[in-house]
Coordinates of C-alpha atoms and ligand atoms in Angstrom, one line a residue:
X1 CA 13.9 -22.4 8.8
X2 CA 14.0 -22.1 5.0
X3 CA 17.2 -24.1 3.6
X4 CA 17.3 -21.4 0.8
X5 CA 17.7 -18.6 3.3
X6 CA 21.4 -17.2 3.0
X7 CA 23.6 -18.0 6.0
X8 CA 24.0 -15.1 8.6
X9 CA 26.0 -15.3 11.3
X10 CA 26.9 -12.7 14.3
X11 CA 29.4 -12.1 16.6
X12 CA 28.1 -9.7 19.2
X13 CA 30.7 -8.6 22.2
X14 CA 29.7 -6.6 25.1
X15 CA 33.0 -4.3 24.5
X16 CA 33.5 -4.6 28.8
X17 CA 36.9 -5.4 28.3
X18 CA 39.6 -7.0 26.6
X19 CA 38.4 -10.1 24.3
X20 CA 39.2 -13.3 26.1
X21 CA 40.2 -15.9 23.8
X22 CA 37.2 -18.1 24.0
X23 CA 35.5 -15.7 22.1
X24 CA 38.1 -15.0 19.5
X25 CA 37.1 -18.6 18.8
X26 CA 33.1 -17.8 19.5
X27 CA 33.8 -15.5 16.4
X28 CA 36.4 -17.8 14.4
X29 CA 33.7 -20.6 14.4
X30 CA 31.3 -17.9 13.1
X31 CA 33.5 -16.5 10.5
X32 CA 34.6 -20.3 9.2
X33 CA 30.9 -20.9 9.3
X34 CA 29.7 -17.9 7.0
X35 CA 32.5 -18.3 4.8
X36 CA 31.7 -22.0 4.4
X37 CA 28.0 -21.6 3.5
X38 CA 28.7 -18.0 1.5
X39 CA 27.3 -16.2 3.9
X40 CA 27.7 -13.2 6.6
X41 CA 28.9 -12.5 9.4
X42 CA 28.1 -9.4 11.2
X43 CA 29.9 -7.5 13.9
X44 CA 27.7 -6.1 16.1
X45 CA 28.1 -4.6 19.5
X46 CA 25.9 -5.2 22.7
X47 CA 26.6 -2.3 25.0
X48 CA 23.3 -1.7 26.3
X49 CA 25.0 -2.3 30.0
X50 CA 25.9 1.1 30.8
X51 CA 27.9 0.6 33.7
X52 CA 30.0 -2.8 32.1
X53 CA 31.1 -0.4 29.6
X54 CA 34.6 0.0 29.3
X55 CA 37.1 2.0 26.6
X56 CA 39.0 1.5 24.1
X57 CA 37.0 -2.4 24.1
X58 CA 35.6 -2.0 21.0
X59 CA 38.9 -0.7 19.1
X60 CA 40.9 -3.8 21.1
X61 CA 38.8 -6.0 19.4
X62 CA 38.7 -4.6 16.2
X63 CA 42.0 -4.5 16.3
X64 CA 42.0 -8.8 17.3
X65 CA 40.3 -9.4 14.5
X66 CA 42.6 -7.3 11.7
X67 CA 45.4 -9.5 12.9
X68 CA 44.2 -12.7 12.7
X69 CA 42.4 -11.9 9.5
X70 CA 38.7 -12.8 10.7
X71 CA 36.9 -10.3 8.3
X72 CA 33.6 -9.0 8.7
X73 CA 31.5 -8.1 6.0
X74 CA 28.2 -6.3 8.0
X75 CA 28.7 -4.2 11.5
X76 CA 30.4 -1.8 13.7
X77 CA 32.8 0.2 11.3
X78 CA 32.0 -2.0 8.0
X79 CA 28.2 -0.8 7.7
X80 CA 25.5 -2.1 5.8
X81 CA 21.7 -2.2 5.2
X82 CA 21.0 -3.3 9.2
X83 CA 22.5 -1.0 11.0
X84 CA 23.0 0.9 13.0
X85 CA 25.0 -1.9 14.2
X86 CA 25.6 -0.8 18.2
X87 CA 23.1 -1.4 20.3
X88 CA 23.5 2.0 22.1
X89 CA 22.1 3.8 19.0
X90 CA 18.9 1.7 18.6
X91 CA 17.2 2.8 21.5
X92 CA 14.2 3.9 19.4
X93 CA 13.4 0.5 17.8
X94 CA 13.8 -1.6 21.2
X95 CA 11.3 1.0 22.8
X96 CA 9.1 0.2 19.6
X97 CA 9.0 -3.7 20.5
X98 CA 8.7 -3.2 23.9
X99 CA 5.6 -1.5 23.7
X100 CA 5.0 -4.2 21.1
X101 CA 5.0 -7.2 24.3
X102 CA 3.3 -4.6 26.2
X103 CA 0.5 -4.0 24.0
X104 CA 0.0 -8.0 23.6
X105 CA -0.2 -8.4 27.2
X106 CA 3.2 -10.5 26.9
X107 CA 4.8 -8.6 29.3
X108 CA 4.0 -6.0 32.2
X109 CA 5.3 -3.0 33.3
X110 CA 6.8 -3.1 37.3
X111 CA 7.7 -0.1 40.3
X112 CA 9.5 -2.8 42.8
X113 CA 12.4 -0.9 43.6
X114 CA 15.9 -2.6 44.3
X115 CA 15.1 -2.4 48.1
X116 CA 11.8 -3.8 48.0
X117 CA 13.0 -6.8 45.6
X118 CA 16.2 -7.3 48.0
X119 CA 13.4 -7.5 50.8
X120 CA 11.4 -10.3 49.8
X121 CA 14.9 -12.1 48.4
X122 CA 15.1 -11.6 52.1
X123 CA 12.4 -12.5 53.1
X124 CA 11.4 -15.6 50.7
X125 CA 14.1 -18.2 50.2
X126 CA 15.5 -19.0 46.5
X127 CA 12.5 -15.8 45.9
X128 CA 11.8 -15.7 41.9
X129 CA 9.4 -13.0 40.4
X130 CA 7.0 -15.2 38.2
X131 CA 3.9 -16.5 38.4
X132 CA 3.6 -17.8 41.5
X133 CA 5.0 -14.5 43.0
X134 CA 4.0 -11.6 40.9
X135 CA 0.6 -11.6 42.3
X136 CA 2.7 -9.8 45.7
X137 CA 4.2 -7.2 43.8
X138 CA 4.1 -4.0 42.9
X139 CA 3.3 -3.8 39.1
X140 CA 0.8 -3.8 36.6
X141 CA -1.3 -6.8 37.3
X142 CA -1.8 -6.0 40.8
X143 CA -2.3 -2.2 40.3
X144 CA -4.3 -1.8 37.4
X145 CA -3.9 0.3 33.9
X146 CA -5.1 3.2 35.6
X147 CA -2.8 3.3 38.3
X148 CA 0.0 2.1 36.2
X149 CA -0.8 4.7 33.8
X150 CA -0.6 7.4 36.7
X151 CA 2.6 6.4 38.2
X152 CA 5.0 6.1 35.1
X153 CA 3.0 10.3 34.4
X154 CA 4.2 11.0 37.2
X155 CA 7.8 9.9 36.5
X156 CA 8.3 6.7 38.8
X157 CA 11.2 4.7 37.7
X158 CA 10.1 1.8 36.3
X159 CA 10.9 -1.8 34.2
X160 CA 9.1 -3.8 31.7
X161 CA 9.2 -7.9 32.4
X162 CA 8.5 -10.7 30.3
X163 CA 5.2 -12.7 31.6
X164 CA 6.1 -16.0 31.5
X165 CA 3.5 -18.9 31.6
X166 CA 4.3 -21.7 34.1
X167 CA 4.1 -25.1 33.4
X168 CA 5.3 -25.5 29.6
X169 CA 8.3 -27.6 28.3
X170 CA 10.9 -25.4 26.2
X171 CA 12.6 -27.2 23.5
X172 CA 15.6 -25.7 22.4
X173 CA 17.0 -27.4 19.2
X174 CA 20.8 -27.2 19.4
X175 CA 22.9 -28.1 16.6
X176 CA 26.0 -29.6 19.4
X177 CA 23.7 -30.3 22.3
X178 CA 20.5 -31.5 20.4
X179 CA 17.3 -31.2 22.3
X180 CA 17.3 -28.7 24.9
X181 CA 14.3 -29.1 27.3
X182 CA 14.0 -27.3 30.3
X183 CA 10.4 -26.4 31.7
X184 CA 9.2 -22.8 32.0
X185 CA 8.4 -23.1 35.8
X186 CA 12.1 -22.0 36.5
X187 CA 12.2 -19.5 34.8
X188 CA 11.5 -15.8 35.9
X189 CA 9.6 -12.5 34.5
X190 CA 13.1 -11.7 33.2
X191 CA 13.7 -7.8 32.7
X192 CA 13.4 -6.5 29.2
X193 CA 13.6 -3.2 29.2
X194 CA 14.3 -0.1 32.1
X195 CA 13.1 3.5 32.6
X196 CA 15.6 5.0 34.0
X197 CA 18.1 4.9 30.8
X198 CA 15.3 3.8 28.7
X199 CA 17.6 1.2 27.0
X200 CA 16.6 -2.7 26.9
X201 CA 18.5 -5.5 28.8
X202 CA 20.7 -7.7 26.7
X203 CA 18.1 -10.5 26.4
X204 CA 15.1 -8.0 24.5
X205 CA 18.1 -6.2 22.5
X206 CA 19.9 -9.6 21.3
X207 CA 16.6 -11.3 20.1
X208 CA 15.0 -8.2 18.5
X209 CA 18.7 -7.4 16.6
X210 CA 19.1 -11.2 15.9
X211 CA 15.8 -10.9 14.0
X212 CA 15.9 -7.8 12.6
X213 CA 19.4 -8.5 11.2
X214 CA 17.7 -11.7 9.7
X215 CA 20.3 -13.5 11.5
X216 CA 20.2 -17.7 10.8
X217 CA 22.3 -18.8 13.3
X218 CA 23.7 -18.3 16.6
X219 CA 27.0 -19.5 17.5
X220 CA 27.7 -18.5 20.8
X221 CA 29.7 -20.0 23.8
X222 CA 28.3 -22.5 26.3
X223 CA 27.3 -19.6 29.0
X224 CA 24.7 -18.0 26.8
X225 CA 22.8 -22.2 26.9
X226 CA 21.0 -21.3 30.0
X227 CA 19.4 -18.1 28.3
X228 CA 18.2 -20.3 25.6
X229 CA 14.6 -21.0 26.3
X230 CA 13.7 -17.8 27.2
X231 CA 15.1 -16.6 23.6
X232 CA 12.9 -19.5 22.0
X233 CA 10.1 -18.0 24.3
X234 CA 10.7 -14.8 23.4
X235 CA 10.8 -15.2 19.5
X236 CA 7.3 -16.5 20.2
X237 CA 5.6 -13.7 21.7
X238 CA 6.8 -11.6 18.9
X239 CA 5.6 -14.3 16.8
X240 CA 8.7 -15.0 14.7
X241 CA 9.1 -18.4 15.4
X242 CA 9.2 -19.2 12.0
X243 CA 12.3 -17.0 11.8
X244 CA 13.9 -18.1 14.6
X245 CA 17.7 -18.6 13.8
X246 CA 19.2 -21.9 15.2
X247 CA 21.4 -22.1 17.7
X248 CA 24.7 -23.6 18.6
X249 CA 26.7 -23.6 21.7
X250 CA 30.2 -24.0 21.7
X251 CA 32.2 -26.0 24.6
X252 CA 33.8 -23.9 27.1
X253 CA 37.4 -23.8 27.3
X254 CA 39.0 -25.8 30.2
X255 CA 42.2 -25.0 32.2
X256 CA 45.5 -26.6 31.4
X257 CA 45.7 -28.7 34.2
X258 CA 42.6 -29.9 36.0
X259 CA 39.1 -29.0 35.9
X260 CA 37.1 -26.1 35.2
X261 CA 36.7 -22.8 33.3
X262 CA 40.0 -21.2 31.6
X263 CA 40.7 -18.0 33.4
X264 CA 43.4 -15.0 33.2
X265 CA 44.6 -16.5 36.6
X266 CA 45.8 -19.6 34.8
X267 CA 47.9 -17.5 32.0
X268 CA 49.5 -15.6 34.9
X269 CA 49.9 -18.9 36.8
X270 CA 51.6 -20.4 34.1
X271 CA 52.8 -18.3 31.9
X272 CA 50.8 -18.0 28.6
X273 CA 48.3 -15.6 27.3
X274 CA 44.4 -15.6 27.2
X275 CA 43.7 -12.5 25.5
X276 CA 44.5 -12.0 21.6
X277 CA 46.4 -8.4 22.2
X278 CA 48.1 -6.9 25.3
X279 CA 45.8 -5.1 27.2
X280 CA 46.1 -2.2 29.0
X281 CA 43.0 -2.1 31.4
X282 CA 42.4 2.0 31.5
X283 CA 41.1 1.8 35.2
X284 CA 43.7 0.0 36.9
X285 CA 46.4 0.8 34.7
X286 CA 47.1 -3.2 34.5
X287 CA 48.7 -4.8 31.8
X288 CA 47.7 -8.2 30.5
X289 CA 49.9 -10.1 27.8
X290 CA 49.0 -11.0 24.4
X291 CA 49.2 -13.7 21.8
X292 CA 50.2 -11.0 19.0
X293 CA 52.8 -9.6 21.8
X294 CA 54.1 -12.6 23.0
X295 CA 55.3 -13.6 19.5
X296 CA 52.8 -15.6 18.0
X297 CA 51.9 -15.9 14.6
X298 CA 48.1 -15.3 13.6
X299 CA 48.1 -18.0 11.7
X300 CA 49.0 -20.8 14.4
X301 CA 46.9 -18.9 16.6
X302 CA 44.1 -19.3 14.4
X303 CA 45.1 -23.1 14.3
X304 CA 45.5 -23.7 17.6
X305 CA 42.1 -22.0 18.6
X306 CA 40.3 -24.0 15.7
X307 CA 41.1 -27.4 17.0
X308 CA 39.8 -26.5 20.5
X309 CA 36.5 -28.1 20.4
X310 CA 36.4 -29.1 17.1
X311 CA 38.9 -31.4 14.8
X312 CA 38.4 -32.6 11.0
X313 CA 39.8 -36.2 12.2
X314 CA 42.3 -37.8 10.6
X315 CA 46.1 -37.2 11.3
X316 CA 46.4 -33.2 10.0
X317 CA 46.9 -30.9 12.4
X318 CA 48.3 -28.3 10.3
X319 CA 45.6 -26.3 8.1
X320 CA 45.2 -23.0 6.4
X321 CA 42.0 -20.9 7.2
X322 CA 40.5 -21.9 3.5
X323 CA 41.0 -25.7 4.9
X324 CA 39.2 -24.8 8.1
X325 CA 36.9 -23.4 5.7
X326 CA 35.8 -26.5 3.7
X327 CA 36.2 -28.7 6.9
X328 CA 34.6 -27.2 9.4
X329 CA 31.5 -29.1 10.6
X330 CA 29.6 -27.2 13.1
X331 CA 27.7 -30.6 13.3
X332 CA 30.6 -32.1 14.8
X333 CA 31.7 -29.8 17.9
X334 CA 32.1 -31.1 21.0
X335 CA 29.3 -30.9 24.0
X336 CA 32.4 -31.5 26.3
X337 CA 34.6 -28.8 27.2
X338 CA 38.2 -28.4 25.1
X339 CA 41.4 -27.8 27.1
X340 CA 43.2 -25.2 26.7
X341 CA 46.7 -27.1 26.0
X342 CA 48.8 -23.5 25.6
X343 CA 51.7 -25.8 25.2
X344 CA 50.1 -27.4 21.9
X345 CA 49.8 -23.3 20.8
X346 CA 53.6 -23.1 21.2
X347 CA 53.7 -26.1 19.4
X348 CA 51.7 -24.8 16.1
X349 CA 53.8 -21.7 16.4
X350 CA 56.8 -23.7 15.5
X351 CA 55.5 -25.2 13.2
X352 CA 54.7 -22.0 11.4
X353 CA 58.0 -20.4 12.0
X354 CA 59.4 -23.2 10.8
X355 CA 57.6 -22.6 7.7
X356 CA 58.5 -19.1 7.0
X357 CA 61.5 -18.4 4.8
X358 CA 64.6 -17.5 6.3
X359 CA 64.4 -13.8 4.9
X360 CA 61.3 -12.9 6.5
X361 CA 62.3 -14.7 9.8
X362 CA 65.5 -12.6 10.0
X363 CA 63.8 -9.1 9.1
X364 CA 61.6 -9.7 12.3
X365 CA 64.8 -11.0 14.0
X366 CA 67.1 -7.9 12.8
X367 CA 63.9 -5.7 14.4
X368 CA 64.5 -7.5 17.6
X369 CA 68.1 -7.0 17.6
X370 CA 67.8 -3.1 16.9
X371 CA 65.5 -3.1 20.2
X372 CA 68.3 -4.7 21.9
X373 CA 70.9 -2.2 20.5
X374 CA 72.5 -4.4 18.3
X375 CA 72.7 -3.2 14.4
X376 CA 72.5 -6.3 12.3
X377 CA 71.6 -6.7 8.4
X378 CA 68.6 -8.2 7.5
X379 CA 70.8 -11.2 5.8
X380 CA 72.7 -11.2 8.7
X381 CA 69.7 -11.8 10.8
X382 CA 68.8 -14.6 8.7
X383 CA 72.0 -16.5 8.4
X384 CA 71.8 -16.7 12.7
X385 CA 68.1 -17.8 12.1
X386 CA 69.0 -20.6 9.8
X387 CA 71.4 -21.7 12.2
X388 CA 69.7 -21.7 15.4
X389 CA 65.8 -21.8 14.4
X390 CA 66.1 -25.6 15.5
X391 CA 67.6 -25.7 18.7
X392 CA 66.5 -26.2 22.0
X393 CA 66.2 -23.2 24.7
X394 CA 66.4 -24.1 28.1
X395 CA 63.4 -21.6 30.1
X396 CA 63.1 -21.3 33.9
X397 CA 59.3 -22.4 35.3
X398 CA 58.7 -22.9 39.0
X399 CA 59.5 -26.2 38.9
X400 CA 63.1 -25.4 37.8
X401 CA 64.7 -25.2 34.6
X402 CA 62.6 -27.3 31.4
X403 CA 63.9 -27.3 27.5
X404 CA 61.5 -26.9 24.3
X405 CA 61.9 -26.3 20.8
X406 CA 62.9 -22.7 20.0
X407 CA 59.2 -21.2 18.8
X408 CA 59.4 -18.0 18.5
X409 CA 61.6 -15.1 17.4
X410 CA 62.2 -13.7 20.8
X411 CA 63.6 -17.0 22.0
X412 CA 66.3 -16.7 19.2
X413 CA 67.3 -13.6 21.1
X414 CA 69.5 -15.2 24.6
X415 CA 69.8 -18.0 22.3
X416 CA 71.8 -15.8 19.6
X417 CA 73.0 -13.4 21.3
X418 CA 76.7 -14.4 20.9
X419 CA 76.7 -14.0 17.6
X420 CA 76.5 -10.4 18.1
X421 CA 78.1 -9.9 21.1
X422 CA 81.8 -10.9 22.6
X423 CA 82.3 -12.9 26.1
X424 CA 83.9 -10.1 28.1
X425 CA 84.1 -12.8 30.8
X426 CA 84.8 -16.8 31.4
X427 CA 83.0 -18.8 33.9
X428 CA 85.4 -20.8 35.7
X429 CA 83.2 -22.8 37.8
X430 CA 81.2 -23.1 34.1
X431 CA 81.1 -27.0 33.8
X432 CA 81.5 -26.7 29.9
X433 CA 84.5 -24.2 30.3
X434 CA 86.1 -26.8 33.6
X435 CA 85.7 -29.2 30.7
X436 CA 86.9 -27.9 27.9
X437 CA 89.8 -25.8 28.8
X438 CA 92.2 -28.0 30.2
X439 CA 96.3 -27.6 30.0
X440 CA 97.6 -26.8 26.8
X441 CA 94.4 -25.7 25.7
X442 CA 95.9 -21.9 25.3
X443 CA 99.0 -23.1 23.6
X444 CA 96.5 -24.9 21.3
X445 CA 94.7 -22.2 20.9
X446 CA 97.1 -20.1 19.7
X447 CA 98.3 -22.5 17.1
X448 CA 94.7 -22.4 15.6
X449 CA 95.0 -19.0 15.7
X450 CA 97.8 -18.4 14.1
X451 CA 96.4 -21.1 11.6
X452 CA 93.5 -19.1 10.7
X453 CA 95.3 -15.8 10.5
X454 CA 96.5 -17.0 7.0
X455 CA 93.0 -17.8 5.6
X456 CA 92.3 -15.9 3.2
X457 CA 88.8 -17.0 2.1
X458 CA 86.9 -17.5 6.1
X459 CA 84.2 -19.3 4.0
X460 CA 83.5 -22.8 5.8
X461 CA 85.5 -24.7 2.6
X462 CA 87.8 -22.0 3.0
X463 CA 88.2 -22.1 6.9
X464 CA 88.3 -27.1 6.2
X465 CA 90.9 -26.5 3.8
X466 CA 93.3 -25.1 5.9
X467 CA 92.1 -26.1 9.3
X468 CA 91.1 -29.9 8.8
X469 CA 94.3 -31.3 7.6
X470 CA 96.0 -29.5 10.8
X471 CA 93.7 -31.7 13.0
X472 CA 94.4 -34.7 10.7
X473 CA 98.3 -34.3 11.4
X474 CA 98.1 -33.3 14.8
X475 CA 95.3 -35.5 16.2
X476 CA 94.0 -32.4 18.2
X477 CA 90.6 -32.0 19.1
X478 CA 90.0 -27.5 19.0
X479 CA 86.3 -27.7 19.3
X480 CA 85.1 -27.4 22.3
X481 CA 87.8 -25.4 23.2
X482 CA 87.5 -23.2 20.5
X483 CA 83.8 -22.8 21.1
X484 CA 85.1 -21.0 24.8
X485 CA 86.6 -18.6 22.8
X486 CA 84.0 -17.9 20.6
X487 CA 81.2 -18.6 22.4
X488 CA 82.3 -18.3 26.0
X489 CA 79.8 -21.2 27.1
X490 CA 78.8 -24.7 25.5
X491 CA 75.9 -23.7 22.7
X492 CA 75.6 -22.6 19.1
X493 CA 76.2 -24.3 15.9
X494 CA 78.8 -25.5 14.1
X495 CA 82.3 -23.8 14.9
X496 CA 83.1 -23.6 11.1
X497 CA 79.8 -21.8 10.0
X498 CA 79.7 -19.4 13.4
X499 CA 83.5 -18.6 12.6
X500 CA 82.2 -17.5 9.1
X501 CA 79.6 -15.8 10.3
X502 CA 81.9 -13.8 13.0
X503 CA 84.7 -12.8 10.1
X504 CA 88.0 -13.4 10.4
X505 CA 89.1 -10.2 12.2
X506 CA 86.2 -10.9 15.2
X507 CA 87.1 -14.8 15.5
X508 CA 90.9 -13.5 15.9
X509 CA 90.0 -11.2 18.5
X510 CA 88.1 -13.2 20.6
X511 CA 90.7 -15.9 20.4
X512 CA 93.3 -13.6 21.7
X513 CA 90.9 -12.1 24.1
X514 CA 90.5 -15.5 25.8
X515 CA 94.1 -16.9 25.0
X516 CA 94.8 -14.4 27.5
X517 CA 92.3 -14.1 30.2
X518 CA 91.8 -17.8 30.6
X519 CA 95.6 -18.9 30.7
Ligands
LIG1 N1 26.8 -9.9 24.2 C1 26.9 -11.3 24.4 C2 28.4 -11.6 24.7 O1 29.0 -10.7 25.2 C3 26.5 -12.0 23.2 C4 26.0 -13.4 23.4 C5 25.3 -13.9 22.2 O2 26.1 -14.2 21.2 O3 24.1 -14.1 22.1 O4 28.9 -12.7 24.5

């Protein structure tokens, strides 16, 4: 291919259901691609599979892309000169290159009906329609033009195939993989195109689109590697070989723990995501969770997904899109497959959390807590946020109860939650409460009580300067006792700054409230 040929790149989903996440980064290594070299990339949708066709895919997807800010510039919904860009509304030019292979004598036309075909797979072990078989079957070559001619007037059903020639190594030059050689013998007279909705199969429709959309290279995931060299063979009959965009297959995405392909099963298994959005499937009325529900942040999901298969080396983990932008070297993807490590994606999401300001942490927060029925202030919100956004939440897994970082808003939420709401109730059996409320602890109490009544200013300094010398004198130790009050169980941050959050009229009520139902 020309070097001075502008960079375009596709990303071309058959809308059949929810985007699973390996493509979200099929189409993230496009976009960083395009945008590297100055290029395009191009949405286009292949939906020539009537019967895979699901709704609301194509919006879903759409929609994927909007939030993690991978922006198209040519396609479905952003036009341009090569459109139109769905390959349900180019019937009329596959049918033109069709007849194109037809005419050449590159491919034949064939009446073997789905009973006859599961017949001789029947019949004939590991059976494969090409050379040596198509001799025995119903279609063109062993009919004749005239009889061909006189069956598809008379309205027989019918497909078009792709003759093949046995015997000939196909080289497929992959930019990850390197030399692809597999010999023609294997493969079959694939189907190109069908009478009976007159629409092309995915293989006629991708190459003819990839070249009419002067597409220069395709970046697709590691399933599409066996389709390969009958693309390169393909792009030959038409005689655009000299066209012919390179290609690149990505490394499939690998389970958490132990070996083979990622799949929703895991997610559910373990609990994390695999689709960019909730989905609700419209057939079975099945909901699947999301990375934009489950509290992610686009930009660590964008991250996270970038690393999988790729990394610039060196020590950085963290980088922006316009860093994945200038590093990215397609050159140096993996061939092996990338686990998915969803507990490294929790990890990035801290990481960008943690790098959000306090204010825009606590609006999302103060939405949360107006879900949950609590009405908080934005500044509110973010004064509990930059108290607790580094502490540890303990989560339940099968395996019992495990602790991580807090990394997302929602854990802030049973983490927080005293803040906003009173203990109506003590644990006895509690180990921290067993602990920490001993004898004299409500006599203690109530000293500190009657201590903090006269504050006037319930700022931390003001709360030390009247609180701290009373320890000093007294040599008592209030804290953990005082966090029963307040608290009602062992957690939460300092007692001073939590007190100052609560306000002096709630940190004397819930003193009082378990002065007297714990003693
Ligand atoms: N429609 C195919 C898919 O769903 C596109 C494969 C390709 O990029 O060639 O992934």
């Amino acid at each position: 291919m020309n070097t001075d040929t502008p960079v375009r790149v596709r990303f071309a989903p058959s809308p059949t259901g929810p985007l699973h996440i390996g493509g979200v980064r099929t189409a993230l290594y496009n976009y960083l691609f395009a945008r590297q070299h100055g290029g395009q990339l191009i949405f286009r949708i292949e939906d020539t599979d009537s019967t895979r066709f699901v709704r609301g895919a194509e919006e879903y997807i759409l929609e994927a892309f909007r939030w993690l800010g991978i922006e198209f510039d040519e396609g479905v919904s952003f036009g341009g000169d090569s459109g139109p860009y769905r390959q349900s509304e180019r019937r009329d030019i596959y049918k033109q290159y069709v007849q194109q292979l037809l005419d050449a004598g590159r491919a034949y036309v064939a009446f073997d009906t789905a009973d006859e075909l599961a017949a001789k797979r029947e019949a004939v072990q590991n059976f494969q329609y090409d050379a040596s078989t198509r001799q025995q079957m119903r279609n063109e070559l062993t009919l004749g033009k005239d009889e061909t001619a006189r069956l598809i007037a008379e309205g027989h059903p019918y497909v078009v195939r792709f003759l093949i020639e046995p015997g000939e190594d196909v080289h497929v030059d992959d930019i990850i993989r390197g030399d692809v050689c597999i010999n023609s013998s294997i493969l079959d007279d694939k189907v190109l195109w069908k009478s009976a909705d007159q629409l092309p199969t995915y293989h006629l429709a991708n190459i003819v689109d990839d070249h009419l959309m002067r597409i220069t290279h395709v970046i697709r995931g590691e399933e599409w590697l066996p389709s390969s060299p009958l693309h390169v063979l393909l792009y030959r009959a038409f005689g655009w070989q000299d066209t012919m965009p390179r290609f690149a297959h990505l490394p499939l995405l690998l389970k958490p723990d132990g070996k083979g392909k990622l799949s929703k099963r895991d997610g559910d298994r373990l609990g994390f995501p695999v689709f960019p959005l909730e989905w609700h499937d419209p057939k079975s009325g099945e909901t699947s969770s999301g990375f934009r529900e489950d509290g992610y942040l686009p930009e660590a999901v964008i991250n996270f997904l970038a690393l999988l298969g790729w990394n610039p080396g060196g020590d950085q983990e963290l980088l922006t899109m316009q860093e994945l932008i200038d590093k990215f070297n397609l050159e140096k993807c993996s061939k092996n497959g990338a686990r998915f490590d969803y507990m490294k994606g929790q990890w990035f999401n801290r990481e960008y959390l943690l790098r959000r300001s306090d204010e825009e942490l606590g609006a999302e927060f103060a939405e949360l807590l107006q879900r949950e029925g609590i009405e908080a202030t934005q500044e509110q919100a973010a004064a509990v946020v930059s108290m607790m956004k580094t502490k540890v939440i303990e989560y339940q897994t099968k395996d019992g109860p495990k602790k991580r970082n807090v990394s997302f808003i929602s854990d802030l939420w049973p983490l927080c939650r005293f803040f906003f709401v009173a203990p109506t109730a003590f644990d006895r059996n509690d180990k921290f409460i067993k602990k920490s409320w001993g004898e004299g602890a409500a006599a203690q109490m109530q000293q500190l009580r009657d201590l903090l009544a006269t504050v006037d200013d319930f700022s931390v300094e003001g709360q030390k300067a009247v609180v701290d010398p009373w320890v000093e004198q007294t040599g008592a130790k209030p804290w953990n006792t005082w966090r029963v009050c307040l608290v009602g169980e062992g957690q939460g941050p300092d007692m001073y700054s939590l007190a100052a959050f609560l306000g002096k009229d709630e940190v004397l009520r819930r003193m009082d409230f378990a002065i007297n139902t714990l003693s």
